[in-house]
């Protein structure tokens, strides 16, 4: 977790103490910091001790820098206007040390194997986990903190991948005559997007996020097929209606007779045959669905012709004609 956990850098301004070690040598800022963390102010100072424990628990990597005063006496009033040469040499040296250390720190990465750089928004999530734990006084697990970042990062990638899948799929011109063409294109795009997703995800429950993305992509593909199917049905029904109108115009007078129903049914059969020939590029099940809907739409017409045919038959039997 060293590759991602925040570093606690303590800067002590205007530091002028001469801190000695037990052997009388000058104590380094880091050692001075650690000594301060190991101390206890005792009863009545629990909050201070709590702060020390918090720093030790949440920040395993710690660094301390001491900064001398930038200027002395009245010069402090104009310190913001000074260039480096006009500042205290010790202060400039201290600032350079701090700057060099910060710039030398490695970039945050997701793991030691891939060393993929962690994005700012993900590091923000990681830091928020730290802050939330410190505020509540709960014990922070570095693994848990990284898990939270991974969930945040991988979840965003799933949303992006699904959106890209939908955008690519909808580039297909609809209606598409064959469902297999949609299925093939959907599988092609899905495999590409899942491969890209795996490459970008943080190493945390990748299979779960991949499965989530796959289910959403398949749902989008199903909805796209349904949308296409509705358009195909509309086109097929229009083709049937066109054939039907031509048939009615040519034979309407012949249907108003004793054998009108048989003739009508025979012509409907011809319509179906011609329809299957003309629209053979479309899936058979879509054509059959269109025919079922078409037959429902002409049901009243068929009943009217059957009624007239019965009237003609009754009149003939009674000798009225």
Short mmCIF file of C-alpha atoms in Angstrom, two decimals:
data_model
loop_
_atom_site.label_atom_id
_atom_site.label_comp_id
_atom_site.label_asym_id
_atom_site.label_seq_id
_atom_site.Cartn_x
_atom_site.Cartn_y
_atom_site.Cartn_z
CA UNK A 1 0.00 0.00 0.00
CA UNK A 2 3.04 2.32 0.12
CA UNK A 3 2.47 3.06 -3.56
CA UNK A 4 -0.82 4.81 -2.88
CA UNK A 5 -1.09 5.82 0.77
CA UNK A 6 -0.65 9.55 1.48
CA UNK A 7 2.61 10.76 3.01
CA UNK A 8 2.33 12.93 6.09
CA UNK A 9 4.73 15.86 5.71
CA UNK A 10 5.11 18.11 8.74
CA UNK A 11 6.61 21.56 8.18
CA UNK A 12 7.64 23.43 11.30
CA UNK A 13 7.89 27.14 10.50
CA UNK A 14 10.23 29.57 12.20
CA UNK A 15 11.99 26.67 13.90
CA UNK A 16 14.88 27.79 16.07
CA UNK A 17 15.22 25.03 18.71
CA UNK A 18 18.54 23.23 18.96
CA UNK A 19 17.38 19.69 19.64
CA UNK A 20 20.04 17.29 20.83
CA UNK A 21 20.02 13.52 20.87
CA UNK A 22 20.92 11.52 23.97
CA UNK A 23 24.55 11.37 22.89
CA UNK A 24 24.64 15.14 22.40
CA UNK A 25 24.52 15.12 18.61
CA UNK A 26 22.01 17.23 16.73
CA UNK A 27 18.72 15.42 16.28
CA UNK A 28 17.35 15.16 12.70
CA UNK A 29 13.90 16.65 12.00
CA UNK A 30 12.51 13.15 11.32
CA UNK A 31 13.79 11.79 14.60
CA UNK A 32 12.49 14.85 16.44
CA UNK A 33 9.05 14.26 14.86
CA UNK A 34 9.01 10.59 15.87
CA UNK A 35 10.10 11.47 19.40
CA UNK A 36 7.22 13.93 19.67
CA UNK A 37 4.80 11.25 18.47
CA UNK A 38 6.05 8.79 21.05
CA UNK A 39 5.53 11.20 23.94
CA UNK A 40 2.43 11.46 26.09
CA UNK A 41 1.03 14.53 27.82
CA UNK A 42 -0.79 12.38 30.31
CA UNK A 43 -4.08 12.93 32.06
CA UNK A 44 -6.13 15.88 30.88
CA UNK A 45 -4.27 15.98 27.58
CA UNK A 46 -6.02 13.02 25.95
CA UNK A 47 -6.90 14.99 22.82
CA UNK A 48 -3.24 15.72 22.12
CA UNK A 49 -2.33 12.07 22.63
CA UNK A 50 -5.22 11.07 20.41
CA UNK A 51 -3.84 13.27 17.63
CA UNK A 52 -0.44 11.61 17.97
CA UNK A 53 -1.99 8.13 17.73
CA UNK A 54 -4.06 9.22 14.76
CA UNK A 55 -0.96 10.33 12.85
CA UNK A 56 0.87 7.10 13.65
CA UNK A 57 -2.08 4.88 12.74
CA UNK A 58 -3.14 6.53 9.52
CA UNK A 59 0.18 7.61 8.10
CA UNK A 60 2.86 4.90 8.17
CA UNK A 61 5.05 7.13 5.97
CA UNK A 62 5.98 10.36 7.70
CA UNK A 63 8.47 13.12 7.05
CA UNK A 64 9.40 16.27 8.95
CA UNK A 65 11.02 19.49 7.73
CA UNK A 66 12.04 22.48 9.82
CA UNK A 67 12.02 25.92 8.26
CA UNK A 68 14.09 28.74 9.71
CA UNK A 69 12.74 32.26 9.76
CA UNK A 70 12.86 33.83 6.27
CA UNK A 71 14.08 37.15 7.67
CA UNK A 72 14.70 38.88 10.94
CA UNK A 73 13.22 41.93 12.63
CA UNK A 74 11.64 44.64 10.47
CA UNK A 75 12.57 42.75 7.29
CA UNK A 76 9.68 40.33 7.99
CA UNK A 77 7.18 43.07 7.03
CA UNK A 78 8.46 42.99 3.42
CA UNK A 79 9.36 39.32 3.18
CA UNK A 80 6.85 38.69 0.36
CA UNK A 81 8.72 41.14 -1.87
CA UNK A 82 12.16 39.59 -1.38
CA UNK A 83 13.95 37.35 -3.84
CA UNK A 84 15.91 34.33 -2.62
CA UNK A 85 19.16 36.26 -2.30
CA UNK A 86 17.53 38.65 0.17
CA UNK A 87 16.16 35.87 2.38
CA UNK A 88 17.85 34.05 5.22
CA UNK A 89 20.25 31.49 3.69
CA UNK A 90 19.13 28.82 6.14
CA UNK A 91 15.48 29.41 5.22
CA UNK A 92 16.24 29.09 1.49
CA UNK A 93 18.20 25.90 2.13
CA UNK A 94 15.34 24.43 4.16
CA UNK A 95 12.78 25.31 1.50
CA UNK A 96 14.92 23.76 -1.22
CA UNK A 97 15.18 20.53 0.76
CA UNK A 98 11.38 20.39 1.15
CA UNK A 99 10.86 21.13 -2.53
CA UNK A 100 13.35 18.49 -3.66
CA UNK A 101 11.74 15.87 -1.45
CA UNK A 102 8.23 16.59 -2.74
CA UNK A 103 9.32 16.57 -6.37
CA UNK A 104 11.23 13.32 -5.85
CA UNK A 105 8.17 11.50 -4.50
CA UNK A 106 6.95 8.86 -6.92
CA UNK A 107 3.62 9.26 -8.63
CA UNK A 108 0.73 7.35 -7.10
CA UNK A 109 0.08 4.08 -8.90
CA UNK A 110 -2.57 1.40 -8.56
CA UNK A 111 -0.25 -1.52 -7.91
CA UNK A 112 3.39 -2.51 -7.99
CA UNK A 113 2.94 -4.85 -10.96
CA UNK A 114 1.20 -2.75 -13.62
CA UNK A 115 2.18 0.58 -12.03
CA UNK A 116 -0.78 2.19 -13.75
CA UNK A 117 -1.06 5.82 -12.61
CA UNK A 118 -3.92 6.57 -10.26
CA UNK A 119 -6.18 9.42 -11.35
CA UNK A 120 -6.72 12.51 -9.25
CA UNK A 121 -10.39 11.75 -8.67
CA UNK A 122 -9.50 8.28 -7.41
CA UNK A 123 -6.82 9.62 -5.10
CA UNK A 124 -9.42 12.09 -3.84
CA UNK A 125 -11.68 9.17 -2.97
CA UNK A 126 -8.82 7.44 -1.18
CA UNK A 127 -8.07 10.59 0.82
CA UNK A 128 -11.74 11.04 1.70
CA UNK A 129 -11.71 7.52 3.13
CA UNK A 130 -8.80 8.56 5.36
CA UNK A 131 -10.56 11.73 6.49
CA UNK A 132 -13.82 9.91 7.20
CA UNK A 133 -12.00 7.32 9.30
CA UNK A 134 -10.14 9.98 11.25
CA UNK A 135 -13.32 11.94 11.93
CA UNK A 136 -15.13 8.92 13.31
CA UNK A 137 -12.11 7.57 15.15
CA UNK A 138 -12.46 4.21 13.41
CA UNK A 139 -9.54 1.96 12.62
CA UNK A 140 -8.46 2.31 9.01
CA UNK A 141 -7.34 -0.65 6.95
CA UNK A 142 -5.18 0.34 4.02
CA UNK A 143 -6.63 -2.53 2.03
CA UNK A 144 -10.12 -1.29 2.82
CA UNK A 145 -9.18 2.24 1.74
CA UNK A 146 -7.80 0.94 -1.54
CA UNK A 147 -10.89 -1.21 -2.00
CA UNK A 148 -13.04 1.91 -1.72
CA UNK A 149 -10.94 3.65 -4.35
CA UNK A 150 -11.15 0.60 -6.61
CA UNK A 151 -14.92 0.42 -6.27
CA UNK A 152 -15.18 4.10 -7.17
CA UNK A 153 -12.76 3.80 -10.11
CA UNK A 154 -14.07 0.52 -11.53
CA UNK A 155 -17.69 1.64 -11.20
CA UNK A 156 -16.94 4.75 -13.27
CA UNK A 157 -15.23 2.61 -15.90
CA UNK A 158 -18.27 0.34 -16.11
CA UNK A 159 -20.54 3.33 -16.77
CA UNK A 160 -18.16 4.64 -19.43
CA UNK A 161 -17.75 1.26 -21.12
CA UNK A 162 -21.50 0.64 -21.22
CA UNK A 163 -22.09 4.10 -22.69
CA UNK A 164 -19.42 3.52 -25.36
CA UNK A 165 -20.96 0.13 -26.17
CA UNK A 166 -24.39 1.69 -26.64
CA UNK A 167 -22.98 4.49 -28.81
CA UNK A 168 -21.12 2.05 -31.07
CA UNK A 169 -24.07 -0.32 -31.39
CA UNK A 170 -26.48 2.46 -32.31
CA UNK A 171 -24.25 3.46 -35.20
CA UNK A 172 -25.89 0.57 -37.06
CA UNK A 173 -28.49 1.77 -39.55
CA UNK A 174 -31.87 0.40 -38.64
CA UNK A 175 -33.97 -1.40 -39.52
CA UNK A 176 -31.61 -4.35 -39.88
CA UNK A 177 -33.20 -7.21 -41.79
CA UNK A 178 -31.51 -10.06 -39.92
CA UNK A 179 -31.27 -10.35 -36.14
CA UNK A 180 -28.04 -12.32 -36.53
CA UNK A 181 -26.40 -9.21 -37.97
CA UNK A 182 -27.26 -7.26 -34.82
CA UNK A 183 -26.16 -10.11 -32.57
CA UNK A 184 -22.83 -10.44 -34.38
CA UNK A 185 -22.11 -6.72 -34.18
CA UNK A 186 -23.15 -6.57 -30.53
CA UNK A 187 -20.81 -9.44 -29.61
CA UNK A 188 -17.95 -7.82 -31.53
CA UNK A 189 -18.35 -4.48 -29.74
CA UNK A 190 -18.95 -6.17 -26.37
CA UNK A 191 -15.70 -8.14 -26.58
CA UNK A 192 -13.73 -5.00 -27.49
CA UNK A 193 -15.21 -2.96 -24.66
CA UNK A 194 -14.72 -5.70 -22.07
CA UNK A 195 -11.09 -6.09 -23.12
CA UNK A 196 -10.55 -2.34 -22.73
CA UNK A 197 -12.36 -2.42 -19.39
CA UNK A 198 -10.12 -5.19 -18.01
CA UNK A 199 -7.01 -3.24 -19.01
CA UNK A 200 -8.14 -0.08 -17.18
CA UNK A 201 -9.67 -1.54 -14.02
CA UNK A 202 -7.87 -1.58 -10.68
CA UNK A 203 -7.10 -5.10 -9.39
CA UNK A 204 -10.16 -5.46 -7.21
CA UNK A 205 -13.01 -7.91 -7.97
CA UNK A 206 -12.54 -7.45 -11.68
CA UNK A 207 -14.84 -10.36 -12.48
CA UNK A 208 -17.74 -8.74 -10.60
CA UNK A 209 -17.42 -5.41 -12.41
CA UNK A 210 -16.93 -7.17 -15.74
CA UNK A 211 -20.07 -9.23 -15.17
CA UNK A 212 -21.99 -6.08 -14.25
CA UNK A 213 -20.85 -4.35 -17.44
CA UNK A 214 -21.67 -7.41 -19.54
CA UNK A 215 -25.21 -7.65 -18.19
CA UNK A 216 -25.87 -3.98 -18.91
CA UNK A 217 -24.45 -4.28 -22.42
CA UNK A 218 -26.59 -7.35 -23.14
CA UNK A 219 -29.66 -5.51 -21.89
CA UNK A 220 -28.90 -2.63 -24.25
CA UNK A 221 -28.42 -5.09 -27.12
CA UNK A 222 -31.77 -6.74 -26.31
CA UNK A 223 -33.53 -3.37 -26.24
CA UNK A 224 -31.88 -2.44 -29.55
CA UNK A 225 -33.09 -5.71 -31.10
CA UNK A 226 -36.62 -5.04 -29.83
CA UNK A 227 -36.53 -1.54 -31.30
CA UNK A 228 -35.32 -2.94 -34.59
CA UNK A 229 -37.95 -5.68 -34.50
CA UNK A 230 -40.70 -3.08 -34.10
CA UNK A 231 -39.42 -1.18 -37.16
CA UNK A 232 -39.15 -4.40 -39.17
CA UNK A 233 -42.70 -5.34 -38.22
CA UNK A 234 -43.92 -1.94 -39.38
CA UNK A 235 -42.19 -2.36 -42.76
CA UNK A 236 -43.53 -5.89 -43.22
CA UNK A 237 -47.08 -4.85 -42.35
CA UNK A 238 -46.86 -2.00 -44.84
CA UNK A 239 -45.80 -4.51 -47.53
CA UNK A 240 -48.75 -6.78 -46.69
CA UNK A 241 -51.14 -3.85 -46.66
CA UNK A 242 -49.93 -2.77 -50.09
CA UNK A 243 -50.49 -6.26 -51.53
CA UNK A 244 -53.87 -6.43 -49.83
CA UNK A 245 -55.04 -3.10 -51.28
CA UNK A 246 -54.11 -4.19 -54.80
CA UNK A 247 -55.97 -7.47 -54.32
CA UNK A 248 -59.13 -5.75 -53.01
CA UNK A 249 -59.13 -3.23 -55.85
CA UNK A 250 -58.93 -5.97 -58.47
CA UNK A 251 -61.40 -8.45 -56.96
CA UNK A 252 -63.79 -6.56 -54.68
CA UNK A 253 -66.79 -7.12 -56.98
CA UNK A 254 -66.09 -10.86 -57.18
CA UNK A 255 -66.08 -11.18 -53.38
CA UNK A 256 -69.73 -10.02 -53.22
CA UNK A 257 -71.08 -13.41 -54.28
CA UNK A 258 -71.99 -16.85 -52.97
CA UNK A 259 -68.43 -18.13 -53.37
CA UNK A 260 -66.90 -14.81 -52.31
CA UNK A 261 -65.39 -16.11 -49.07
CA UNK A 262 -63.57 -18.99 -50.79
CA UNK A 263 -62.24 -16.62 -53.44
CA UNK A 264 -61.19 -14.12 -50.78
CA UNK A 265 -59.35 -16.79 -48.76
CA UNK A 266 -57.63 -18.02 -51.91
CA UNK A 267 -56.40 -14.50 -52.68
CA UNK A 268 -55.18 -14.01 -49.13
CA UNK A 269 -53.10 -17.16 -49.64
CA UNK A 270 -51.61 -15.63 -52.79
CA UNK A 271 -50.79 -12.47 -50.84
CA UNK A 272 -48.89 -14.51 -48.25
CA UNK A 273 -46.93 -16.36 -50.93
CA UNK A 274 -46.02 -13.15 -52.71
CA UNK A 275 -45.13 -11.51 -49.40
CA UNK A 276 -42.70 -14.29 -48.47
CA UNK A 277 -41.02 -14.04 -51.87
CA UNK A 278 -40.67 -10.26 -51.80
CA UNK A 279 -39.49 -10.06 -48.18
CA UNK A 280 -37.32 -13.18 -48.04
CA UNK A 281 -34.33 -11.12 -46.86
CA UNK A 282 -36.08 -10.63 -43.51
CA UNK A 283 -36.12 -13.28 -40.77
CA UNK A 284 -38.84 -15.89 -41.18
CA UNK A 285 -40.13 -15.45 -37.65
CA UNK A 286 -40.53 -11.71 -38.26
CA UNK A 287 -42.49 -12.43 -41.46
CA UNK A 288 -44.75 -14.87 -39.64
CA UNK A 289 -45.33 -12.33 -36.87
CA UNK A 290 -46.33 -9.77 -39.49
CA UNK A 291 -48.76 -12.23 -41.12
CA UNK A 292 -50.41 -12.97 -37.78
CA UNK A 293 -50.89 -9.23 -37.17
CA UNK A 294 -52.13 -8.76 -40.73
CA UNK A 295 -54.72 -11.55 -40.39
CA UNK A 296 -56.02 -9.91 -37.22
CA UNK A 297 -56.35 -6.60 -39.02
CA UNK A 298 -58.48 -8.06 -41.85
CA UNK A 299 -60.69 -10.14 -39.58
CA UNK A 300 -63.66 -7.71 -39.80
CA UNK A 301 -63.30 -7.59 -43.58
CA UNK A 302 -63.34 -11.36 -43.74
CA UNK A 303 -66.46 -11.54 -41.56
CA UNK A 304 -68.22 -8.99 -43.80
CA UNK A 305 -67.46 -11.03 -46.93
CA UNK A 306 -68.58 -14.21 -45.17
CA UNK A 307 -71.84 -12.51 -44.17
CA UNK A 308 -72.54 -11.38 -47.75
CA UNK A 309 -71.70 -14.82 -49.10
CA UNK A 310 -74.25 -16.32 -46.68
CA UNK A 311 -76.91 -13.84 -47.84
CA UNK A 312 -76.31 -14.81 -51.47
CA UNK A 313 -76.50 -18.47 -50.55
CA UNK A 314 -79.79 -17.99 -48.64
CA UNK A 315 -81.35 -16.03 -51.50
CA UNK A 316 -80.35 -18.70 -54.01
CA UNK A 317 -81.83 -21.41 -51.83
CA UNK A 318 -85.12 -19.47 -51.55
CA UNK A 319 -85.21 -18.80 -55.26
CA UNK A 320 -84.97 -15.04 -54.84
CA UNK A 321 -82.32 -14.80 -57.49
#
